[in-house]
Short mmCIF file of C-alpha atoms and ligand atoms in Angstrom, two decimals:
data_model
loop_
_atom_site.label_atom_id
_atom_site.label_comp_id
_atom_site.label_asym_id
_atom_site.label_seq_id
_atom_site.Cartn_x
_atom_site.Cartn_y
_atom_site.Cartn_z
CA MET A 18 -0.31 -0.02 0.12
CA ARG A 19 1.37 3.53 -1.08
CA TYR A 20 0.78 5.01 2.23
CA LEU A 21 0.19 3.76 6.08
CA ILE A 22 -2.90 5.95 6.88
CA ASN A 23 -5.93 7.16 4.86
CA PHE A 24 -6.09 10.94 4.45
CA ASP A 25 -7.31 13.68 2.16
CA ALA A 26 -4.75 16.18 2.51
CA LYS A 27 -6.90 19.12 1.64
CA LEU A 28 -8.48 18.64 4.84
CA MET A 29 -5.77 18.53 7.04
CA ASP A 30 -4.09 21.14 9.31
CA ASN A 31 -0.99 21.89 7.69
CA TYR A 32 2.35 23.72 8.44
CA GLU A 33 4.86 24.81 6.18
CA THR A 34 8.52 24.61 6.32
CA ASP A 35 11.45 24.76 3.55
CA VAL A 36 12.99 21.57 4.81
CA LEU A 37 12.02 19.08 6.90
CA ILE A 38 14.70 16.69 8.50
CA VAL A 39 13.22 13.66 9.98
CA GLY A 40 15.76 12.08 13.10
CA SER A 41 17.79 14.13 15.77
CA GLY A 42 21.24 12.20 14.90
CA ILE A 43 24.09 13.75 14.24
CA SER A 44 23.68 13.49 10.52
CA GLY A 45 20.32 15.47 10.70
CA LEU A 46 21.64 18.10 13.27
CA PHE A 47 24.87 18.66 11.40
CA ALA A 48 22.38 19.10 8.32
CA ALA A 49 20.20 21.29 9.87
CA LEU A 50 23.27 23.51 10.97
CA ASN A 51 25.00 23.82 7.51
CA ILE A 52 21.66 24.60 5.65
CA ASP A 53 21.19 28.37 4.72
CA GLU A 54 19.38 30.38 7.48
CA LYS A 55 17.43 32.02 5.39
CA LEU A 56 15.71 28.64 5.36
CA LYS A 57 12.93 27.30 7.48
CA VAL A 58 13.86 24.04 8.76
CA THR A 59 12.22 21.96 11.00
CA ILE A 60 13.62 18.52 12.60
CA ILE A 61 11.36 16.15 14.19
CA SER A 62 12.39 13.25 16.32
CA LYS A 63 10.46 10.29 17.25
CA GLU A 64 11.16 10.71 20.79
CA ASP A 65 13.06 13.40 22.69
CA SER A 66 16.03 14.64 20.75
CA LYS A 67 18.23 12.97 22.78
CA THR A 68 16.76 9.42 21.87
CA ASN A 69 19.26 8.27 18.63
CA ASN A 70 22.10 5.96 18.26
CA SER A 71 24.48 8.92 17.49
CA TYR A 72 23.67 9.79 21.32
CA MET A 73 25.12 6.23 22.58
CA ALA A 74 27.96 6.31 20.81
CA GLN A 75 31.05 5.44 22.69
CA GLY A 76 34.07 4.99 20.62
CA GLY A 77 34.61 8.02 18.64
CA ILE A 78 35.02 9.19 15.16
CA ALA A 79 37.62 8.00 12.94
CA VAL A 80 39.40 10.87 11.01
CA THR A 81 42.29 11.60 9.00
CA PHE A 82 43.90 14.50 10.39
CA GLU A 83 47.57 14.23 8.61
CA ALA A 84 47.74 13.83 4.38
CA GLU A 85 49.62 10.64 3.96
CA ASP A 86 47.16 8.60 6.72
CA ILE A 87 44.33 9.23 3.14
CA GLU A 88 45.41 6.01 1.98
CA SER A 89 45.49 3.92 4.60
CA HIS A 90 42.02 5.24 6.08
CA ILE A 91 40.69 4.66 2.69
CA GLU A 92 42.55 1.11 2.65
CA ASP A 93 40.92 -0.09 6.12
CA THR A 94 37.60 0.79 5.49
CA MET A 95 37.48 -0.81 2.05
CA LYS A 96 39.31 -3.68 3.83
CA ALA A 97 36.73 -3.94 6.35
CA GLY A 98 33.69 -3.51 4.17
CA GLY A 99 35.12 -6.38 2.22
CA TYR A 100 36.19 -4.32 -0.99
CA TYR A 101 32.49 -3.70 -1.64
CA ASN A 102 32.46 -0.41 -0.74
CA ASP A 103 31.86 2.22 -3.41
CA LEU A 104 35.34 4.08 -3.80
CA PRO A 105 34.81 7.37 -4.76
CA ALA A 106 32.17 7.72 -1.65
CA VAL A 107 35.22 6.25 0.56
CA ARG A 108 37.80 9.35 -0.87
CA ILE A 109 34.82 11.64 -0.19
CA LEU A 110 34.42 10.39 3.21
CA VAL A 111 38.19 10.29 4.06
CA GLU A 112 39.52 13.66 2.59
CA GLU A 113 36.09 15.53 4.04
CA GLY A 114 36.52 14.20 7.52
CA ARG A 115 39.00 16.73 9.08
CA LYS A 116 37.14 19.96 7.65
CA ASN A 117 33.71 18.83 9.14
CA ILE A 118 35.41 17.55 12.35
CA GLU A 119 36.55 21.15 12.63
CA LYS A 120 33.45 22.74 12.05
CA LEU A 121 31.98 20.16 15.17
CA MET A 122 34.87 21.67 17.23
CA ALA A 123 33.80 25.46 16.23
CA TYR A 124 30.26 24.10 17.23
CA GLY A 125 31.85 23.27 20.65
CA VAL A 126 32.24 19.98 20.83
CA GLU A 127 35.45 18.84 22.98
CA PHE A 128 37.36 15.59 21.80
CA ASP A 129 39.72 14.02 24.76
CA GLN A 130 43.43 16.12 24.74
CA GLU A 131 47.02 14.55 25.60
CA GLU A 132 50.10 17.08 25.95
CA GLY A 133 48.25 19.83 23.92
CA HIS A 134 47.35 17.71 21.32
CA ILE A 135 44.22 15.40 20.30
CA ALA A 136 44.26 12.08 21.46
CA PHE A 137 43.85 9.64 19.06
CA THR A 138 42.61 5.89 19.91
CA LYS A 139 42.04 2.40 18.30
CA GLU A 140 39.54 0.22 17.17
CA GLY A 141 39.23 -3.29 14.98
CA GLY A 142 40.52 -2.65 11.49
CA HIS A 143 42.31 0.36 11.78
CA SER A 144 45.81 0.36 10.81
CA ILE A 145 46.81 3.26 12.82
CA ARG A 146 45.37 5.18 16.03
CA ARG A 147 43.20 7.68 14.11
CA ILE A 148 39.66 7.68 16.25
CA VAL A 149 38.96 11.48 18.14
CA HIS A 150 36.76 10.49 21.25
CA LYS A 151 35.45 12.17 24.40
CA LYS A 152 36.38 9.19 27.03
CA ASP A 153 33.65 6.55 26.24
CA TYR A 154 30.81 9.23 25.68
CA THR A 155 31.67 10.81 22.32
CA GLY A 156 27.98 10.84 21.02
CA LYS A 157 26.93 12.47 24.24
CA GLU A 158 28.87 15.11 23.66
CA ILE A 159 28.49 15.46 19.80
CA ILE A 160 24.62 15.63 20.22
CA GLU A 161 24.25 17.72 23.43
CA LYS A 162 26.81 20.28 21.87
CA LEU A 163 24.75 20.48 18.40
CA ILE A 164 21.40 20.85 20.36
CA GLU A 165 22.73 23.82 22.07
CA VAL A 166 23.58 25.29 18.29
CA VAL A 167 20.54 24.28 17.30
CA ARG A 168 18.17 25.95 19.82
CA LYS A 169 19.98 29.05 19.34
CA ARG A 170 19.48 29.22 15.39
CA GLU A 171 15.95 31.28 14.61
CA ASN A 172 15.64 29.38 11.53
CA ILE A 173 15.46 26.08 13.24
CA VAL A 174 12.51 24.68 14.73
CA CYS A 175 12.32 21.15 16.87
CA TYR A 176 9.56 19.08 17.49
CA GLU A 177 9.93 15.90 19.51
CA ASN A 178 7.89 12.72 20.29
CA SER A 179 6.71 13.51 16.45
CA PHE A 180 6.53 10.58 14.04
CA LEU A 181 7.08 10.67 10.23
CA ILE A 182 3.83 8.54 8.73
CA ASP A 183 4.59 9.21 5.00
CA VAL A 184 5.93 11.40 2.60
CA LEU A 185 3.89 12.41 -0.15
CA THR A 186 4.82 12.55 -3.83
CA GLU A 187 3.48 13.07 -7.26
CA SER A 188 5.40 12.29 -10.41
CA GLU A 189 7.73 15.23 -10.27
CA GLY A 190 8.59 14.24 -6.71
CA VAL A 191 8.64 15.11 -2.89
CA LYS A 192 5.03 17.67 -2.53
CA GLY A 193 5.06 17.36 1.41
CA ALA A 194 4.90 15.10 4.13
CA ILE A 195 1.99 13.64 7.13
CA ALA A 196 3.61 13.53 10.87
CA LEU A 197 1.90 12.64 14.14
CA ILE A 198 3.63 16.22 15.88
CA ASP A 199 2.14 16.14 19.32
CA ASN A 200 -0.17 13.34 18.66
CA GLN A 201 -1.88 15.29 16.25
CA LYS A 202 -1.85 14.55 12.34
CA LYS A 203 -0.19 17.40 10.55
CA LEU A 204 0.48 17.98 6.25
CA ILE A 205 4.14 19.65 6.21
CA GLN A 206 4.32 21.66 2.97
CA THR A 207 7.61 21.12 1.93
CA ASN A 208 9.75 20.32 -0.78
CA HIS A 209 12.51 19.15 0.61
CA VAL A 210 12.25 15.89 3.15
CA VAL A 211 15.86 14.49 4.62
CA LEU A 212 15.88 11.47 6.22
CA ALA A 213 18.10 10.91 8.66
CA THR A 214 15.99 8.02 10.67
CA GLY A 215 18.65 5.76 11.98
CA GLY A 216 18.98 1.79 12.10
CA ILE A 217 16.78 -1.35 12.44
CA GLY A 218 18.13 -2.65 15.63
CA LYS A 219 15.17 -2.82 17.19
CA LEU A 220 13.82 -5.54 14.27
CA PHE A 221 15.81 -7.66 16.68
CA MET A 222 15.53 -9.42 20.30
CA ASN A 223 19.29 -7.99 21.07
CA THR A 224 20.58 -4.38 20.30
CA THR A 225 23.11 -1.83 20.95
CA ASN A 226 20.35 0.63 19.61
CA SER A 227 17.88 3.39 20.51
CA SER A 228 14.60 2.59 21.26
CA ILE A 229 13.78 4.23 18.28
CA SER A 230 15.28 2.26 15.38
CA THR A 231 12.63 0.64 13.79
CA GLY A 232 13.44 1.84 10.44
CA ASP A 233 10.77 3.71 9.75
CA GLY A 234 12.52 5.98 7.57
CA ILE A 235 13.92 3.12 5.22
CA ALA A 236 9.88 2.19 5.16
CA VAL A 237 8.67 5.30 4.23
CA ALA A 238 11.51 5.95 1.38
CA TYR A 239 10.59 3.02 0.09
CA ARG A 240 6.80 3.11 -0.27
CA ALA A 241 7.55 6.27 -2.13
CA GLY A 242 9.13 4.65 -4.51
CA ALA A 243 13.25 5.48 -3.29
CA ILE A 244 15.44 2.65 -4.28
CA ILE A 245 16.63 0.67 -1.26
CA GLU A 246 19.98 -1.49 -1.16
CA ASP A 247 22.18 -3.52 0.66
CA MET A 248 19.82 -4.51 3.41
CA GLU A 249 21.23 -7.61 4.10
CA PHE A 250 24.38 -6.05 5.43
CA ILE A 251 23.99 -6.02 9.18
CA GLN A 252 26.59 -5.66 11.67
CA PHE A 253 26.77 -7.21 15.12
CA HIS A 254 29.21 -5.93 17.51
CA PRO A 255 30.60 -8.43 19.15
CA THR A 256 31.26 -7.36 22.87
CA PRO A 257 27.38 -5.75 24.33
CA PHE A 258 27.01 -6.74 28.04
CA GLN A 259 23.95 -9.00 28.12
CA SER A 260 21.56 -8.13 30.72
CA GLN A 261 17.92 -8.51 31.35
CA GLY A 262 17.41 -8.09 27.64
CA GLU A 263 19.65 -5.23 26.94
CA ALA A 264 22.85 -4.97 25.58
CA PHE A 265 24.94 -2.44 26.42
CA LEU A 266 27.91 -1.71 24.39
CA ILE A 267 30.91 -2.27 25.73
CA SER A 268 33.33 -0.09 22.79
CA GLU A 269 35.62 -1.66 20.48
CA ALA A 270 37.80 1.17 21.80
CA VAL A 271 38.21 -1.37 25.24
CA ARG A 272 40.14 -3.74 22.74
CA GLY A 273 41.72 -0.86 21.13
CA GLU A 274 43.29 0.20 24.32
CA GLY A 275 44.28 -3.54 25.05
CA GLY A 276 41.03 -5.28 26.19
CA ILE A 277 41.56 -9.35 25.79
CA LEU A 278 38.69 -11.61 24.89
CA ARG A 279 38.45 -14.92 26.90
CA ASN A 280 36.59 -17.92 26.26
CA LYS A 281 35.15 -19.68 29.25
CA ASN A 282 38.46 -21.14 30.26
CA GLY A 283 40.55 -18.08 30.41
CA GLU A 284 42.16 -18.74 27.00
CA ALA A 285 42.55 -15.60 24.35
CA PHE A 286 41.17 -17.48 21.31
CA MET A 287 41.13 -14.44 18.45
CA GLY A 288 44.80 -15.52 17.84
CA LYS A 289 43.30 -18.81 16.35
CA TYR A 290 40.95 -16.61 14.15
CA HIS A 291 42.39 -14.05 12.18
CA PRO A 292 46.31 -12.13 12.74
CA MET A 293 44.31 -8.98 13.87
CA LYS A 294 43.56 -11.09 16.88
CA ASP A 295 41.11 -8.77 19.29
CA LEU A 296 41.40 -5.96 17.04
CA ALA A 297 40.11 -7.88 13.56
CA PRO A 298 36.98 -6.08 12.11
CA ARG A 299 33.82 -6.52 13.88
CA ASP A 300 32.05 -9.47 11.30
CA ILE A 301 35.17 -11.27 11.94
CA VAL A 302 35.49 -11.26 15.28
CA SER A 303 31.22 -11.68 15.77
CA ARG A 304 31.77 -14.95 13.83
CA SER A 305 34.89 -16.15 16.12
CA ILE A 306 33.03 -15.25 19.14
CA LEU A 307 29.82 -17.61 17.75
CA LYS A 308 32.67 -20.57 16.81
CA GLU A 309 34.55 -20.31 20.28
CA GLN A 310 31.14 -21.08 22.10
CA LYS A 311 30.36 -23.65 19.39
CA VAL A 312 33.97 -25.40 20.35
CA GLN A 313 33.52 -24.77 24.46
CA ASN A 314 30.01 -25.71 23.93
CA SER A 315 29.15 -22.65 26.16
CA PRO A 316 27.73 -19.12 25.60
CA GLU A 317 30.13 -18.06 28.14
CA ILE A 318 32.95 -15.40 26.69
CA TYR A 319 34.29 -12.47 28.53
CA LEU A 320 36.72 -9.63 28.17
CA ASP A 321 39.10 -8.91 30.30
CA VAL A 322 40.32 -5.64 31.28
CA THR A 323 42.23 -6.47 34.53
CA HIS A 324 45.64 -5.78 33.45
CA PHE A 325 45.17 -2.32 32.92
CA GLU A 326 47.29 0.33 34.67
CA GLU A 327 45.44 0.83 38.32
CA GLY A 328 42.86 3.65 38.22
CA TYR A 329 43.20 3.63 34.04
CA PHE A 330 39.86 1.66 33.08
CA ASP A 331 37.21 3.93 35.04
CA LYS A 332 39.10 7.03 34.19
CA ARG A 333 39.03 6.62 30.16
CA PHE A 334 35.79 4.66 30.17
CA PRO A 335 33.55 6.08 32.83
CA SER A 336 30.21 5.07 31.57
CA ILE A 337 31.30 1.71 30.93
CA PHE A 338 32.90 0.99 34.51
CA ASN A 339 29.48 2.63 36.18
CA TYR A 340 27.52 0.38 34.28
CA CYS A 341 29.17 -2.86 34.90
CA ILE A 342 29.50 -2.01 38.48
CA SER A 343 25.54 -1.46 38.34
CA LYS A 344 25.55 -4.99 37.06
CA GLY A 345 27.71 -6.32 40.20
CA ILE A 346 30.73 -6.55 37.65
CA ASP A 347 34.16 -4.72 38.79
CA PRO A 348 36.23 -5.22 35.64
CA ARG A 349 39.37 -4.04 37.24
CA LYS A 350 39.34 -7.38 38.86
CA GLU A 351 36.40 -9.45 36.86
CA TRP A 352 36.06 -10.34 32.86
CA ILE A 353 33.10 -8.64 31.51
CA PRO A 354 30.65 -11.16 30.50
CA VAL A 355 29.97 -10.40 26.59
CA ASN A 356 27.95 -11.62 23.63
CA PRO A 357 27.45 -9.92 20.20
CA SER A 358 24.14 -8.16 19.34
CA GLU A 359 22.53 -6.33 16.42
CA HIS A 360 24.63 -2.85 15.88
CA TYR A 361 24.88 -1.00 12.32
CA LEU A 362 22.73 -1.57 8.90
CA MET A 363 25.28 -0.70 6.08
CA GLY A 364 22.64 -0.82 3.63
CA GLY A 365 19.49 1.62 3.12
CA ILE A 366 18.24 4.11 1.25
CA LYS A 367 20.46 4.44 -1.77
CA THR A 368 21.87 8.17 -2.27
CA ASP A 369 24.28 9.95 -4.73
CA PHE A 370 27.49 11.47 -3.21
CA ASN A 371 25.11 14.36 -2.36
CA GLY A 372 22.77 12.57 -0.30
CA LYS A 373 19.96 12.88 -2.72
CA THR A 374 17.55 9.65 -3.65
CA ASN A 375 15.80 8.63 -7.00
CA ILE A 376 13.27 11.14 -5.87
CA GLU A 377 13.45 14.78 -6.36
CA GLY A 378 13.77 16.44 -2.86
CA MET A 379 13.96 13.55 -0.66
CA TYR A 380 17.35 13.04 0.51
CA SER A 381 19.17 10.28 3.25
CA CYS A 382 21.98 10.46 5.40
CA GLY A 383 23.28 8.81 8.54
CA GLU A 384 22.55 5.21 9.46
CA SER A 385 19.54 4.98 7.16
CA ALA A 386 20.99 6.18 3.85
CA ARG A 387 22.79 3.61 1.56
CA THR A 388 26.16 6.31 0.45
CA GLY A 389 28.76 2.84 -1.14
CA VAL A 390 30.98 3.83 1.95
CA GLN A 391 30.15 1.35 4.27
CA GLY A 392 30.68 -1.72 2.05
CA ALA A 393 29.32 -4.88 3.33
CA ASN A 394 30.92 -4.38 7.02
CA ARG A 395 31.47 -1.13 8.37
CA LEU A 396 35.05 -0.22 9.70
CA ALA A 397 35.09 1.01 13.37
CA SER A 398 33.94 4.65 14.17
CA ASN A 399 33.44 5.30 10.67
CA SER A 400 29.24 6.25 11.37
CA LEU A 401 29.48 9.46 13.33
CA LEU A 402 32.31 10.43 9.93
CA GLU A 403 29.56 9.47 7.73
CA GLY A 404 27.21 11.55 9.65
CA ILE A 405 29.00 14.51 9.13
CA VAL A 406 30.15 14.40 5.89
CA PHE A 407 27.40 13.45 4.03
CA GLY A 408 24.87 15.43 6.28
CA ASN A 409 27.22 18.54 5.30
CA ARG A 410 26.60 17.21 1.58
CA VAL A 411 22.91 17.22 1.73
CA ALA A 412 22.75 21.09 3.32
CA ARG A 413 25.35 22.17 0.61
CA THR A 414 22.70 20.24 -2.39
CA ILE A 415 19.75 22.18 -0.42
CA ASN A 416 21.08 25.32 -0.31
CA SER A 417 22.08 25.40 -3.81
CA SER A 418 18.12 24.56 -4.81
CA GLY A 419 16.34 26.96 -2.88
CA SER A 420 12.87 27.11 -1.45
CA ILE A 421 9.88 26.43 -3.46
CA VAL A 422 7.24 25.33 -0.69
CA ASN A 423 4.04 23.73 -2.62
CA LYS A 424 1.14 26.07 -2.00
CA SER A 425 -1.55 23.30 -2.29
CA ILE A 426 -1.24 19.64 -2.10
CA ASP A 427 -4.40 17.84 -3.63
CA ILE A 428 -3.53 14.21 -2.91
CA ASN A 429 -6.09 11.82 -0.98
CA PHE A 430 -5.93 8.21 -0.21
CA SER A 431 -8.80 6.16 1.22
CA GLU A 432 -8.14 2.27 0.47
CA LEU A 433 -6.67 1.36 4.15
CA ILE A 434 -9.70 -0.30 6.86
CA PRO A 435 -9.32 0.72 10.74
CA ILE A 436 -8.28 -1.65 12.71
CA SER A 437 -8.97 -2.83 16.28
CA ASP A 438 -6.95 -6.30 16.54
CA GLU A 439 -4.42 -6.96 18.97
CA TYR A 440 -1.15 -6.68 17.07
CA SER A 441 1.17 -7.02 20.22
CA LYS A 442 1.96 -10.50 19.98
CA ASP A 443 2.86 -10.14 15.93
CA ILE A 444 5.91 -7.58 16.72
CA LEU A 445 7.30 -10.20 18.98
CA GLU A 446 6.94 -12.94 16.34
CA LEU A 447 8.91 -10.81 13.67
CA LYS A 448 11.68 -10.37 15.94
CA LYS A 449 12.09 -14.00 16.83
CA ILE A 450 11.70 -14.61 12.55
CA MET A 451 14.67 -11.91 12.46
CA ASP A 452 16.52 -13.11 15.40
CA GLU A 453 16.36 -17.04 13.95
CA SER A 454 17.13 -16.02 10.05
CA ALA A 455 19.25 -12.79 9.76
CA ASN A 456 21.61 -12.94 12.66
CA ILE A 457 25.79 -13.33 12.57
CA LEU A 458 25.18 -16.90 10.43
CA ARG A 459 22.40 -17.32 8.03
CA SER A 460 21.10 -20.40 5.79
CA GLU A 461 19.22 -20.20 2.60
CA ASN A 462 16.70 -22.62 4.33
CA LYS A 463 16.64 -20.40 7.33
CA LEU A 464 16.07 -17.10 5.40
CA LEU A 465 13.33 -18.88 2.92
CA GLU A 466 11.41 -19.89 5.64
CA ALA A 467 11.59 -16.57 7.30
CA LEU A 468 10.43 -14.86 4.32
CA ASP A 469 7.04 -16.73 4.07
CA LYS A 470 6.68 -16.32 7.38
CA ILE A 471 7.04 -12.14 7.38
CA LYS A 472 4.62 -12.33 3.72
CA LYS A 473 2.24 -13.97 5.88
CA LEU A 474 2.57 -11.47 8.21
CA LYS A 475 2.25 -8.38 5.72
CA ALA A 476 -0.94 -9.96 4.38
CA VAL A 477 -3.03 -9.80 7.52
CA TYR A 478 -1.83 -6.13 8.17
CA GLU A 479 -1.44 -4.66 4.37
CA ASN A 480 -4.91 -3.01 4.15
CA LYS A 481 -5.44 -2.46 7.69
CA CYS A 482 -4.38 1.25 9.54
CA CYS A 483 -4.62 2.47 12.87
CA ASN A 484 -3.45 5.61 14.36
CA GLU A 485 -1.55 4.56 17.42
CA LYS A 486 2.49 4.99 16.66
CA GLU A 487 3.64 0.98 17.60
CA PHE A 488 1.25 -0.20 14.85
CA MET A 489 3.03 2.16 11.82
CA GLU A 490 6.44 1.47 13.48
CA PHE A 491 4.92 -2.16 12.98
CA LYS A 492 4.47 -1.95 9.26
CA ASN A 493 7.28 -0.39 8.80
CA MET A 494 9.09 -3.13 10.33
CA LEU A 495 7.57 -5.43 8.27
CA ILE A 496 8.79 -3.50 5.19
CA VAL A 497 12.26 -3.28 6.07
CA SER A 498 12.32 -7.15 7.65
CA GLU A 499 10.67 -8.46 4.24
CA LEU A 500 13.70 -6.42 2.00
CA ILE A 501 16.00 -7.62 4.59
CA ILE A 502 15.57 -11.33 3.73
CA SER A 503 14.79 -10.90 0.23
CA MET A 504 18.24 -9.02 -0.19
CA ALA A 505 19.87 -11.86 1.68
CA LEU A 506 18.20 -14.32 -0.48
CA ASP A 507 19.23 -12.62 -3.46
CA ARG A 508 23.17 -12.74 -2.38
CA LYS A 509 24.28 -16.37 -2.24
CA ASP A 510 27.79 -16.19 -1.20
CA SER A 511 28.86 -14.59 1.82
CA LEU A 512 30.46 -11.37 1.85
CA GLY A 513 31.15 -9.07 5.19
CA SER A 514 28.53 -9.05 7.59
CA HIS A 515 26.19 -11.44 5.74
CA PHE A 516 27.51 -14.55 6.26
CA MET A 517 25.72 -18.00 4.39
CA GLU A 518 26.24 -20.69 6.71
CA ASP A 519 25.81 -23.14 3.61
CA SER A 520 28.39 -20.98 1.20
CA ASN A 521 32.02 -20.39 1.69
CA GLU A 522 33.57 -17.42 2.95
C1 SIN B 621 31.75 1.03 19.85
O1 SIN B 621 32.37 1.69 20.45
O2 SIN B 621 32.69 -0.16 19.83
C2 SIN B 621 31.12 1.56 18.68
C3 SIN B 621 31.69 2.28 17.22
C4 SIN B 621 31.10 2.51 16.30
O3 SIN B 621 29.92 1.40 16.18
O4 SIN B 621 31.64 2.09 15.32
#
């Protein structure tokens, strides 16, 4: 179905803006700040403006400050991505990193310093230390500072607890959008919509993602006819702390600073699986953990930092330290229990190098976009970098096309039947299907079975509508799940994070 709800645009309350940005993670905020101040920009966030994956980012931002490191950052990105990345996009990412980091700093973002210079850390897949960070709460530092600047800008309006229902299109492109703002359905008249809606972690039971991560932007774009690509490439972070349904990230920077993965007998096992050991690219570490769990016939895997110099861990990683203590583990004396969980989507809404989709007036940046930089497996700490580099490019593109707000939108849609059924058990069912099929190890049989179940679930709800945000999210989740499973089935051979047990790596 083309839209999520029945509506008649002519009868709706309307709201005008030159640019609508959906999502207040790093790419959405950075795009907003770089749009010409003569244009009215409206940012909507599904929950509060800090509930997003960027805010939760711990490790940092990979950035090349020295010209001689450019080629090695490109090579590390391509290698981690299985050389499936679009090389020109990767070159843009790396070459435009520094100037955008400097812009972030000009907005007030602070990174850790060492002897008067920025301190760099290391994570998996990086050949050198090139990650700028603020202890283990880099995302919080960035988002809080950017929000402060956004709030001072007179041309930017922010609405929290607001939900994009659909982008309205006609043959010439974007005509506007419909959103729930303060629980009221509003028609938004605009001809620039930036989808910066983040990840899809909530399609799985265990994820490091924030609660908003149901892939809404991808589903909205898909319904509007945007090209969606590479959805089979989903990264599972190797070392979240698992506790009562939560997957709290234990940053890869912990291994970058010397943390060691151990099996239940205390053996440092990563050397058996990859020459880079604990700092191999993430897809490889996650699969190695699964192999080790199978070999030892137990899920017990630990991250050991007990050998760190006294006083270092709690100072360098205070959020992780406090979380572990709250769960009864003192990392200075005990190993931290870890297990891989969904972390990042490499695919998404296909864009060109300026964040433009195939639909005139629709853009995407950040995790919801498929810019080509992340390939089949993202290099650690390249995601915030992608957010600023391509967020800035989206802004530049919008600045060069200016404002032409659509004055009248004459679209109505009435094909859906209001529903009163209980659907929440099917959300759980969908997550179970995704866990069983689209996880770290995949097989054609499991994927085929999953596709069949998802199609059946989709058919139940296809022509139904309901005013509850959760129902709309669920319909979005069904679309995104089907895209993931069908693209995974189309890719017969293993590549990067897409690992088919029944094919060779
Ligand atoms: C981490 O700190 O391990 C996550 C950083 C990232 O996702 O690149």
